[in-house]
PDB file of C-alpha atoms and ligand atoms in Angstrom:
ATOM      1  CA  MET A   1     -13.307 -25.300 -29.795  1.00 58.00           C
ATOM      2  CA  THR A   2     -12.393 -25.091 -26.145  1.00 75.00           C
ATOM      3  CA  ASP A   3     -14.394 -26.952 -23.588  1.00 85.00           C
ATOM      4  CA  LEU A   4     -14.364 -24.235 -20.872  1.00 95.00           C
ATOM      5  CA  ARG A   5     -16.192 -24.509 -17.573  1.00 97.00           C
ATOM      6  CA  ILE A   6     -16.368 -21.880 -14.852  1.00 98.00           C
ATOM      7  CA  GLU A   7     -16.848 -22.993 -11.276  1.00 98.00           C
ATOM      8  CA  VAL A   8     -17.572 -20.233  -8.757  1.00 98.00           C
ATOM      9  CA  VAL A   9     -16.816 -21.146  -5.132  1.00 98.00           C
ATOM     10  CA  ASP A  10     -17.414 -19.302  -1.870  1.00 97.00           C
ATOM     11  CA  ASP A  11     -13.894 -18.414  -0.834  1.00 98.00           C
ATOM     12  CA  VAL A  12     -10.236 -19.253  -1.141  1.00 97.00           C
ATOM     13  CA  VAL A  13     -10.541 -22.284   1.168  1.00 97.00           C
ATOM     14  CA  ALA A  14     -13.309 -23.741  -0.995  1.00 98.00           C
ATOM     15  CA  LEU A  15     -11.154 -22.945  -4.022  1.00 98.00           C
ATOM     16  CA  GLY A  16      -8.309 -25.115  -2.689  1.00 98.00           C
ATOM     17  CA  ARG A  17     -10.698 -28.005  -2.064  1.00 98.00           C
ATOM     18  CA  ALA A  18     -12.484 -27.729  -5.406  1.00 98.00           C
ATOM     19  CA  ALA A  19      -9.153 -27.586  -7.206  1.00 98.00           C
ATOM     20  CA  ALA A  20      -7.886 -30.588  -5.222  1.00 98.00           C
ATOM     21  CA  ASP A  21     -11.001 -32.560  -6.221  1.00 97.00           C
ATOM     22  CA  HIS A  22     -10.291 -31.704  -9.813  1.00 97.00           C
ATOM     23  CA  VAL A  23      -6.588 -32.562  -9.706  1.00 97.00           C
ATOM     24  CA  SER A  24      -7.118 -35.777  -7.688  1.00 95.00           C
ATOM     25  CA  GLY A  25      -9.793 -36.854 -10.171  1.00 94.00           C
ATOM     26  CA  PHE A  26      -7.381 -36.139 -12.995  1.00 94.00           C
ATOM     27  CA  LEU A  27      -4.518 -38.126 -11.440  1.00 93.00           C
ATOM     28  CA  ALA A  28      -6.638 -41.065 -10.294  1.00 89.00           C
ATOM     29  CA  GLY A  29      -5.865 -44.173 -12.260  1.00 83.00           C
ATOM     30  CA  ARG A  30      -3.183 -42.526 -14.429  1.00 91.00           C
ATOM     31  CA  GLU A  31       0.147 -44.268 -14.498  1.00 91.00           C
ATOM     32  CA  ALA A  32       2.008 -41.298 -15.929  1.00 93.00           C
ATOM     33  CA  SER A  33       1.261 -37.648 -16.366  1.00 95.00           C
ATOM     34  CA  THR A  34       3.089 -34.426 -17.035  1.00 97.00           C
ATOM     35  CA  VAL A  35       1.965 -31.610 -14.785  1.00 98.00           C
ATOM     36  CA  VAL A  36       2.786 -27.894 -14.679  1.00 98.00           C
ATOM     37  CA  PRO A  37       2.160 -26.422 -11.215  1.00 98.00           C
ATOM     38  CA  ALA A  38       2.127 -22.622 -11.007  1.00 98.00           C
ATOM     39  CA  THR A  39       3.785 -20.875  -8.116  1.00 97.00           C
ATOM     40  CA  GLY A  40       2.086 -17.772  -6.659  1.00 97.00           C
ATOM     41  CA  GLU A  41      -0.304 -17.469  -3.740  1.00 97.00           C
ATOM     42  CA  THR A  42      -3.542 -18.640  -5.335  1.00 98.00           C
ATOM     43  CA  PRO A  43      -2.705 -22.376  -5.660  1.00 98.00           C
ATOM     44  CA  LEU A  44      -1.194 -22.709  -2.155  1.00 98.00           C
ATOM     45  CA  GLY A  45      -4.445 -24.080  -0.686  1.00 98.00           C
ATOM     46  CA  LEU A  46      -4.649 -26.645  -3.483  1.00 98.00           C
ATOM     47  CA  TYR A  47      -1.133 -27.945  -2.846  1.00 98.00           C
ATOM     48  CA  ALA A  48      -1.697 -28.091   0.928  1.00 98.00           C
ATOM     49  CA  GLU A  49      -4.945 -29.986   0.364  1.00 97.00           C
ATOM     50  CA  LEU A  50      -3.281 -32.464  -2.025  1.00 97.00           C
ATOM     51  CA  ALA A  51      -0.503 -33.086   0.505  1.00 96.00           C
ATOM     52  CA  SER A  52      -3.031 -33.644   3.252  1.00 96.00           C
ATOM     53  CA  ARG A  53      -5.039 -36.094   1.109  1.00 95.00           C
ATOM     54  CA  GLN A  54      -1.829 -37.917   0.260  1.00 94.00           C
ATOM     55  CA  GLY A  55      -0.917 -38.060   3.963  1.00 93.00           C
ATOM     56  CA  ALA A  56      -4.356 -39.502   4.718  1.00 94.00           C
ATOM     57  CA  GLY A  57      -3.861 -42.185   2.048  1.00 91.00           C
ATOM     58  CA  GLU A  58      -6.550 -40.758  -0.216  1.00 91.00           C
ATOM     59  CA  LEU A  59      -4.251 -39.792  -3.069  1.00 87.00           C
ATOM     60  CA  TYR A  60      -1.514 -41.865  -4.685  1.00 82.00           C
ATOM     61  CA  PRO A  61       0.090 -39.797  -7.412  1.00 81.00           C
ATOM     62  CA  THR A  62       2.176 -42.120  -9.550  1.00 83.00           C
ATOM     63  CA  GLY A  63       4.447 -41.331 -12.451  1.00 91.00           C
ATOM     64  CA  VAL A  64       4.015 -37.559 -12.189  1.00 94.00           C
ATOM     65  CA  THR A  65       6.591 -35.542 -14.116  1.00 96.00           C
ATOM     66  CA  ILE A  66       6.668 -31.897 -13.088  1.00 97.00           C
ATOM     67  CA  VAL A  67       7.439 -29.167 -15.602  1.00 98.00           C
ATOM     68  CA  GLN A  68       8.530 -25.726 -14.428  1.00 98.00           C
ATOM     69  CA  LEU A  69       6.305 -22.847 -15.534  1.00 98.00           C
ATOM     70  CA  ASP A  70       8.464 -19.816 -14.905  1.00 98.00           C
ATOM     71  CA  GLU A  71      11.606 -18.525 -13.227  1.00 97.00           C
ATOM     72  CA  TYR A  72      13.320 -15.211 -12.697  1.00 97.00           C
ATOM     73  CA  LEU A  73      16.298 -14.800 -14.977  1.00 96.00           C
ATOM     74  CA  GLY A  74      19.663 -15.542 -13.402  1.00 88.00           C
ATOM     75  CA  VAL A  75      18.242 -16.400  -9.974  1.00 94.00           C
ATOM     76  CA  ALA A  76      20.017 -19.439  -8.515  1.00 90.00           C
ATOM     77  CA  PRO A  77      18.005 -22.203  -6.790  1.00 89.00           C
ATOM     78  CA  GLU A  78      19.398 -21.220  -3.386  1.00 92.00           C
ATOM     79  CA  ASP A  79      18.283 -17.573  -3.787  1.00 96.00           C
ATOM     80  CA  ARG A  80      15.266 -16.870  -1.571  1.00 97.00           C
ATOM     81  CA  ARG A  81      13.428 -15.562  -4.674  1.00 97.00           C
ATOM     82  CA  SER A  82      13.939 -18.715  -6.730  1.00 97.00           C
ATOM     83  CA  LEU A  83      10.602 -19.890  -8.096  1.00 98.00           C
ATOM     84  CA  PHE A  84      12.054 -23.390  -8.306  1.00 97.00           C
ATOM     85  CA  GLY A  85      12.677 -23.060  -4.563  1.00 97.00           C
ATOM     86  CA  TRP A  86       9.069 -21.940  -4.090  1.00 97.00           C
ATOM     87  CA  MET A  87       7.874 -24.968  -6.067  1.00 97.00           C
ATOM     88  CA  HIS A  88      10.126 -27.204  -3.979  1.00 97.00           C
ATOM     89  CA  ARG A  89       8.673 -25.849  -0.702  1.00 97.00           C
ATOM     90  CA  THR A  90       5.012 -25.903  -1.737  1.00 97.00           C
ATOM     91  CA  VAL A  91       4.648 -28.774  -4.230  1.00 97.00           C
ATOM     92  CA  LEU A  92       7.605 -31.120  -4.578  1.00 96.00           C
ATOM     93  CA  GLY A  93       8.552 -31.441  -0.903  1.00 96.00           C
ATOM     94  CA  PRO A  94       4.988 -31.811   0.458  1.00 96.00           C
ATOM     95  CA  LEU A  95       4.070 -34.365  -2.236  1.00 95.00           C
ATOM     96  CA  GLY A  96       7.354 -36.262  -2.022  1.00 93.00           C
ATOM     97  CA  ILE A  97       8.341 -35.609  -5.644  1.00 94.00           C
ATOM     98  CA  ALA A  98      12.100 -35.604  -6.279  1.00 93.00           C
ATOM     99  CA  ASP A  99      13.635 -32.349  -7.522  1.00 93.00           C
ATOM    100  CA  ASP A 100      15.810 -34.139 -10.040  1.00 90.00           C
ATOM    101  CA  GLY A 101      12.880 -35.485 -12.056  1.00 87.00           C
ATOM    102  CA  VAL A 102      11.614 -31.974 -12.837  1.00 96.00           C
ATOM    103  CA  LEU A 103      11.908 -30.621 -16.361  1.00 97.00           C
ATOM    104  CA  ARG A 104      13.490 -27.288 -15.478  1.00 97.00           C
ATOM    105  CA  LEU A 105      13.698 -24.075 -17.408  1.00 97.00           C
ATOM    106  CA  PRO A 106      17.177 -22.853 -18.348  1.00 94.00           C
ATOM    107  CA  VAL A 107      17.667 -20.025 -15.829  1.00 87.00           C
ATOM    108  CA  ASP A 108      20.201 -18.215 -17.991  1.00 89.00           C
ATOM    109  CA  GLY A 109      17.516 -17.962 -20.677  1.00 86.00           C
ATOM    110  CA  ASP A 110      19.855 -19.139 -23.432  1.00 93.00           C
ATOM    111  CA  ALA A 111      17.675 -19.238 -26.597  1.00 96.00           C
ATOM    112  CA  ALA A 112      19.087 -22.577 -27.771  1.00 97.00           C
ATOM    113  CA  ALA A 113      18.457 -24.099 -24.327  1.00 97.00           C
ATOM    114  CA  CYS A 114      14.866 -22.758 -24.383  1.00 98.00           C
ATOM    115  CA  ALA A 115      14.338 -24.399 -27.781  1.00 98.00           C
ATOM    116  CA  ILE A 116      15.733 -27.685 -26.418  1.00 97.00           C
ATOM    117  CA  PHE A 117      13.369 -27.369 -23.431  1.00 98.00           C
ATOM    118  CA  ASP A 118      10.359 -27.054 -25.794  1.00 98.00           C
ATOM    119  CA  ARG A 119      11.568 -29.967 -27.929  1.00 98.00           C
ATOM    120  CA  THR A 120      12.122 -32.148 -24.865  1.00 98.00           C
ATOM    121  CA  LEU A 121       8.617 -31.338 -23.644  1.00 98.00           C
ATOM    122  CA  ASP A 122       7.184 -32.183 -27.071  1.00 97.00           C
ATOM    123  CA  ASP A 123       9.157 -35.428 -27.241  1.00 97.00           C
ATOM    124  CA  ARG A 124       7.700 -36.414 -23.880  1.00 95.00           C
ATOM    125  CA  GLY A 125       4.202 -35.882 -25.257  1.00 96.00           C
ATOM    126  CA  GLY A 126       3.529 -32.343 -24.007  1.00 98.00           C
ATOM    127  CA  ILE A 127       1.589 -31.277 -20.934  1.00 98.00           C
ATOM    128  CA  ASP A 128      -1.281 -33.323 -19.546  1.00 97.00           C
ATOM    129  CA  LEU A 129      -2.346 -30.910 -16.819  1.00 98.00           C
ATOM    130  CA  ALA A 130      -1.427 -27.256 -16.297  1.00 98.00           C
ATOM    131  CA  ILE A 131      -2.392 -25.616 -13.004  1.00 98.00           C
ATOM    132  CA  LEU A 132      -2.255 -21.868 -13.556  1.00 98.00           C
ATOM    133  CA  GLY A 133      -2.854 -18.601 -11.750  1.00 98.00           C
ATOM    134  CA  LEU A 134      -3.936 -15.362 -13.371  1.00 98.00           C
ATOM    135  CA  GLY A 135      -1.699 -12.306 -13.343  1.00 98.00           C
ATOM    136  CA  ASP A 136      -3.134  -8.893 -12.510  1.00 97.00           C
ATOM    137  CA  ASN A 137      -2.440  -8.015 -16.142  1.00 98.00           C
ATOM    138  CA  GLY A 138      -3.844 -11.279 -17.546  1.00 98.00           C
ATOM    139  CA  HIS A 139      -0.512 -13.068 -17.844  1.00 98.00           C
ATOM    140  CA  LEU A 140      -0.180 -16.870 -17.709  1.00 98.00           C
ATOM    141  CA  GLY A 141       3.170 -17.934 -16.299  1.00 98.00           C
ATOM    142  CA  PHE A 142       5.250 -14.902 -17.264  1.00 98.00           C
ATOM    143  CA  ASN A 143       3.648 -14.603 -20.690  1.00 98.00           C
ATOM    144  CA  GLU A 144       3.074 -10.893 -20.292  1.00 98.00           C
ATOM    145  CA  PRO A 145       0.950  -8.671 -22.518  1.00 98.00           C
ATOM    146  CA  ALA A 146       1.540  -8.698 -25.444  1.00 97.00           C
ATOM    147  CA  SER A 147       2.367 -12.372 -25.942  1.00 96.00           C
ATOM    148  CA  ASN A 148       1.790 -14.190 -29.182  1.00 96.00           C
ATOM    149  CA  VAL A 149      -0.510 -17.198 -28.889  1.00 96.00           C
ATOM    150  CA  ALA A 150       2.195 -19.449 -30.338  1.00 96.00           C
ATOM    151  CA  SER A 151       5.108 -17.978 -28.373  1.00 98.00           C
ATOM    152  CA  PRO A 152       7.810 -20.458 -27.410  1.00 98.00           C
ATOM    153  CA  THR A 153       9.626 -20.737 -24.109  1.00 98.00           C
ATOM    154  CA  ARG A 154      11.764 -17.632 -23.885  1.00 98.00           C
ATOM    155  CA  VAL A 155      13.155 -14.727 -21.904  1.00 97.00           C
ATOM    156  CA  VAL A 156      10.705 -11.920 -21.163  1.00 97.00           C
ATOM    157  CA  GLU A 157      10.885  -8.474 -19.607  1.00 98.00           C
ATOM    158  CA  LEU A 158       8.478  -8.286 -16.693  1.00 98.00           C
ATOM    159  CA  THR A 159       5.930  -5.489 -16.857  1.00 97.00           C
ATOM    160  CA  SER A 160       5.654  -2.922 -14.065  1.00 97.00           C
ATOM    161  CA  THR A 161       2.290  -4.479 -13.092  1.00 97.00           C
ATOM    162  CA  THR A 162       3.945  -7.844 -12.508  1.00 97.00           C
ATOM    163  CA  ILE A 163       6.936  -6.336 -10.699  1.00 97.00           C
ATOM    164  CA  GLU A 164       4.547  -4.500  -8.368  1.00 97.00           C
ATOM    165  CA  ALA A 165       2.415  -7.634  -7.853  1.00 96.00           C
ATOM    166  CA  ASN A 166       5.509  -9.778  -7.147  1.00 96.00           C
ATOM    167  CA  ALA A 167       6.857  -7.231  -4.644  1.00 97.00           C
ATOM    168  CA  ARG A 168       4.447  -8.717  -2.103  1.00 96.00           C
ATOM    169  CA  TYR A 169       6.389 -11.986  -2.230  1.00 96.00           C
ATOM    170  CA  TRP A 170       9.857 -10.525  -1.727  1.00 96.00           C
ATOM    171  CA  GLY A 171       9.597  -7.218   0.124  1.00 95.00           C
ATOM    172  CA  SER A 172       9.700  -4.386  -2.372  1.00 96.00           C
ATOM    173  CA  THR A 173       9.775  -3.767  -6.096  1.00 97.00           C
ATOM    174  CA  ASP A 174      13.572  -3.425  -5.881  1.00 96.00           C
ATOM    175  CA  ASP A 175      13.756  -7.063  -4.804  1.00 96.00           C
ATOM    176  CA  VAL A 176      11.906  -8.315  -7.894  1.00 96.00           C
ATOM    177  CA  PRO A 177      14.061  -9.289 -10.868  1.00 97.00           C
ATOM    178  CA  THR A 178      13.032  -7.477 -14.031  1.00 97.00           C
ATOM    179  CA  ARG A 179      13.530 -10.387 -16.441  1.00 97.00           C
ATOM    180  CA  ALA A 180      12.330 -13.958 -16.406  1.00 98.00           C
ATOM    181  CA  VAL A 181      12.105 -17.176 -18.389  1.00 98.00           C
ATOM    182  CA  THR A 182       8.644 -18.490 -19.085  1.00 98.00           C
ATOM    183  CA  LEU A 183       7.183 -21.599 -20.603  1.00 98.00           C
ATOM    184  CA  GLY A 184       5.698 -20.189 -23.810  1.00 98.00           C
ATOM    185  CA  LEU A 185       2.013 -19.799 -24.517  1.00 98.00           C
ATOM    186  CA  GLY A 186       2.443 -22.168 -27.466  1.00 97.00           C
ATOM    187  CA  PRO A 187       3.409 -25.272 -25.441  1.00 98.00           C
ATOM    188  CA  LEU A 188       1.217 -24.185 -22.523  1.00 98.00           C
ATOM    189  CA  LEU A 189      -1.958 -23.873 -24.577  1.00 97.00           C
ATOM    190  CA  ARG A 190      -1.317 -27.290 -26.143  1.00 96.00           C
ATOM    191  CA  ALA A 191      -1.863 -28.832 -22.677  1.00 97.00           C
ATOM    192  CA  ARG A 192      -4.687 -31.358 -22.676  1.00 96.00           C
ATOM    193  CA  THR A 193      -6.213 -30.069 -19.434  1.00 97.00           C
ATOM    194  CA  ILE A 194      -5.866 -26.643 -17.844  1.00 98.00           C
ATOM    195  CA  VAL A 195      -7.102 -25.497 -14.450  1.00 98.00           C
ATOM    196  CA  LEU A 196      -7.016 -21.737 -13.900  1.00 98.00           C
ATOM    197  CA  LEU A 197      -7.330 -20.597 -10.298  1.00 98.00           C
ATOM    198  CA  VAL A 198      -8.442 -17.064  -9.512  1.00 98.00           C
ATOM    199  CA  ALA A 199      -9.042 -15.556  -6.078  1.00 98.00           C
ATOM    200  CA  GLY A 200      -9.555 -12.167  -4.506  1.00 98.00           C
ATOM    201  CA  GLU A 201     -11.316  -8.981  -5.422  1.00 97.00           C
ATOM    202  CA  ARG A 202      -8.202  -7.552  -6.997  1.00 97.00           C
ATOM    203  CA  LYS A 203      -8.581 -10.070  -9.878  1.00 98.00           C
ATOM    204  CA  ARG A 204     -12.216  -9.211 -10.594  1.00 98.00           C
ATOM    205  CA  GLY A 205     -11.636  -6.898 -13.529  1.00 98.00           C
ATOM    206  CA  ILE A 206      -9.036  -9.061 -15.228  1.00 98.00           C
ATOM    207  CA  VAL A 207     -10.877 -12.384 -14.842  1.00 98.00           C
ATOM    208  CA  HIS A 208     -13.949 -10.941 -16.543  1.00 98.00           C
ATOM    209  CA  ARG A 209     -11.828  -9.353 -19.252  1.00 98.00           C
ATOM    210  CA  ALA A 210     -10.037 -12.655 -19.871  1.00 98.00           C
ATOM    211  CA  LEU A 211     -13.229 -14.704 -20.039  1.00 98.00           C
ATOM    212  CA  GLU A 212     -15.664 -12.240 -21.575  1.00 97.00           C
ATOM    213  CA  GLY A 213     -13.660  -9.535 -23.370  1.00 97.00           C
ATOM    214  CA  PRO A 214     -12.002  -9.745 -26.771  1.00 97.00           C
ATOM    215  CA  VAL A 215      -9.506 -12.573 -27.240  1.00 97.00           C
ATOM    216  CA  GLY A 216      -6.063 -11.171 -27.938  1.00 97.00           C
ATOM    217  CA  GLU A 217      -2.444 -10.622 -27.037  1.00 98.00           C
ATOM    218  CA  ASP A 218      -3.121  -7.783 -24.597  1.00 97.00           C
ATOM    219  CA  VAL A 219      -4.779 -10.282 -22.227  1.00 98.00           C
ATOM    220  CA  PRO A 220      -2.837 -13.544 -22.710  1.00 98.00           C
ATOM    221  CA  ALA A 221      -5.278 -15.536 -20.528  1.00 98.00           C
ATOM    222  CA  SER A 222      -8.051 -14.763 -23.026  1.00 98.00           C
ATOM    223  CA  PHE A 223      -6.365 -17.311 -25.341  1.00 98.00           C
ATOM    224  CA  LEU A 224      -7.588 -20.026 -22.975  1.00 98.00           C
ATOM    225  CA  ARG A 225     -10.926 -19.634 -24.726  1.00 97.00           C
ATOM    226  CA  GLU A 226      -9.351 -20.818 -27.969  1.00 94.00           C
ATOM    227  CA  ALA A 227      -7.059 -23.513 -26.561  1.00 91.00           C
ATOM    228  CA  GLY A 228      -7.704 -27.099 -27.601  1.00 87.00           C
ATOM    229  CA  ALA A 229      -7.647 -28.068 -23.927  1.00 90.00           C
ATOM    230  CA  GLU A 230     -10.367 -28.919 -21.511  1.00 95.00           C
ATOM    231  CA  VAL A 231     -10.243 -25.741 -19.382  1.00 97.00           C
ATOM    232  CA  THR A 232     -11.720 -25.351 -15.910  1.00 98.00           C
ATOM    233  CA  VAL A 233     -11.673 -21.944 -14.263  1.00 98.00           C
ATOM    234  CA  ILE A 234     -12.190 -22.118 -10.511  1.00 98.00           C
ATOM    235  CA  VAL A 235     -12.833 -18.662  -9.157  1.00 98.00           C
ATOM    236  CA  ASP A 236     -13.860 -17.456  -5.737  1.00 98.00           C
ATOM    237  CA  ARG A 237     -16.785 -15.166  -5.093  1.00 98.00           C
ATOM    238  CA  ALA A 238     -14.507 -12.242  -4.222  1.00 98.00           C
ATOM    239  CA  ALA A 239     -12.983 -12.386  -7.689  1.00 98.00           C
ATOM    240  CA  TRP A 240     -16.156 -13.233  -9.591  1.00 98.00           C
ATOM    241  CA  GLY A 241     -18.565 -10.835  -7.940  1.00 96.00           C
ATOM    242  CA  ALA A 242     -22.182 -11.418  -7.085  1.00 85.00           C
ATOM    243  CA  SER A 243     -23.471 -12.324 -10.556  1.00 65.00           C
TER     244      SER A 243
HETATM  245  P1  PGA B   1      -0.912 -14.995  -7.403  1.00 83.75           P
HETATM  246  O1  PGA B   1      -0.106 -14.858  -8.772  1.00 83.75           O
HETATM  247  O2  PGA B   1      -1.516 -16.359  -7.384  1.00 83.75           O
HETATM  248  O3  PGA B   1       0.105 -14.796  -6.337  1.00 83.75           O
HETATM  249  O4  PGA B   1      -1.976 -13.911  -7.419  1.00 83.75           O
HETATM  250  C1  PGA B   1      -0.741 -15.136  -9.977  1.00 83.75           C
HETATM  251  C2  PGA B   1       0.139 -14.822 -11.155  1.00 83.75           C
HETATM  252  O5  PGA B   1       0.839 -13.815 -11.158  1.00 83.75           O
HETATM  253  O6  PGA B   1       0.127 -15.593 -12.124  1.00 83.75           O
END
């Protein structure tokens, strides 16, 4: 049974701080941990806050291994749309974590390489902490509806909802690749701790569906309610509503 807590905060600034408290508390005193940091806009405040606490000498992350959550298919690291590049700019660089220690997804999506990725992750003991955002369609990473709860790391076709949502990062829908590689729901939901960050009114419908509607493949984030992990959902008032 999942241990799921929902923390409602005032706004996106408070969300970054609350998430940073959570992540700092998690990392404190750990000599090694395997962490999945989502890209996307919602966790940006968290990463900036962690970097600032590290700069102020309040956070000493040691032995952190980063695992990549998702990547557009065939997009090279130097492409402006590379999600590895995004992670480098917002997480690795600011926190002083070397790129070459990251467990990276195979960007060509080769099935055998995806299986090796999952095995390597398993051999390293799986994920300790996954920091996730929520897609407009309830996806986690690029595990789009409908994704099986045990799905492995694999190539996926992005849905039109995701392509439209991602257009705000890159200019227009024509700039968004239509296929991607995602860490599967199977390995993701075996994480020991998961923090889901949700902000903005646009996510209001989907966050309530994920947390209160039926659990199933059409809203992949609903599976968080059945994960073995300790799950914390930090959601701002704009997304949660007045209740
Ligand atoms: P966002 O993306 O944080 O930019 O809203 C979330 C997601 O698509 O998972």
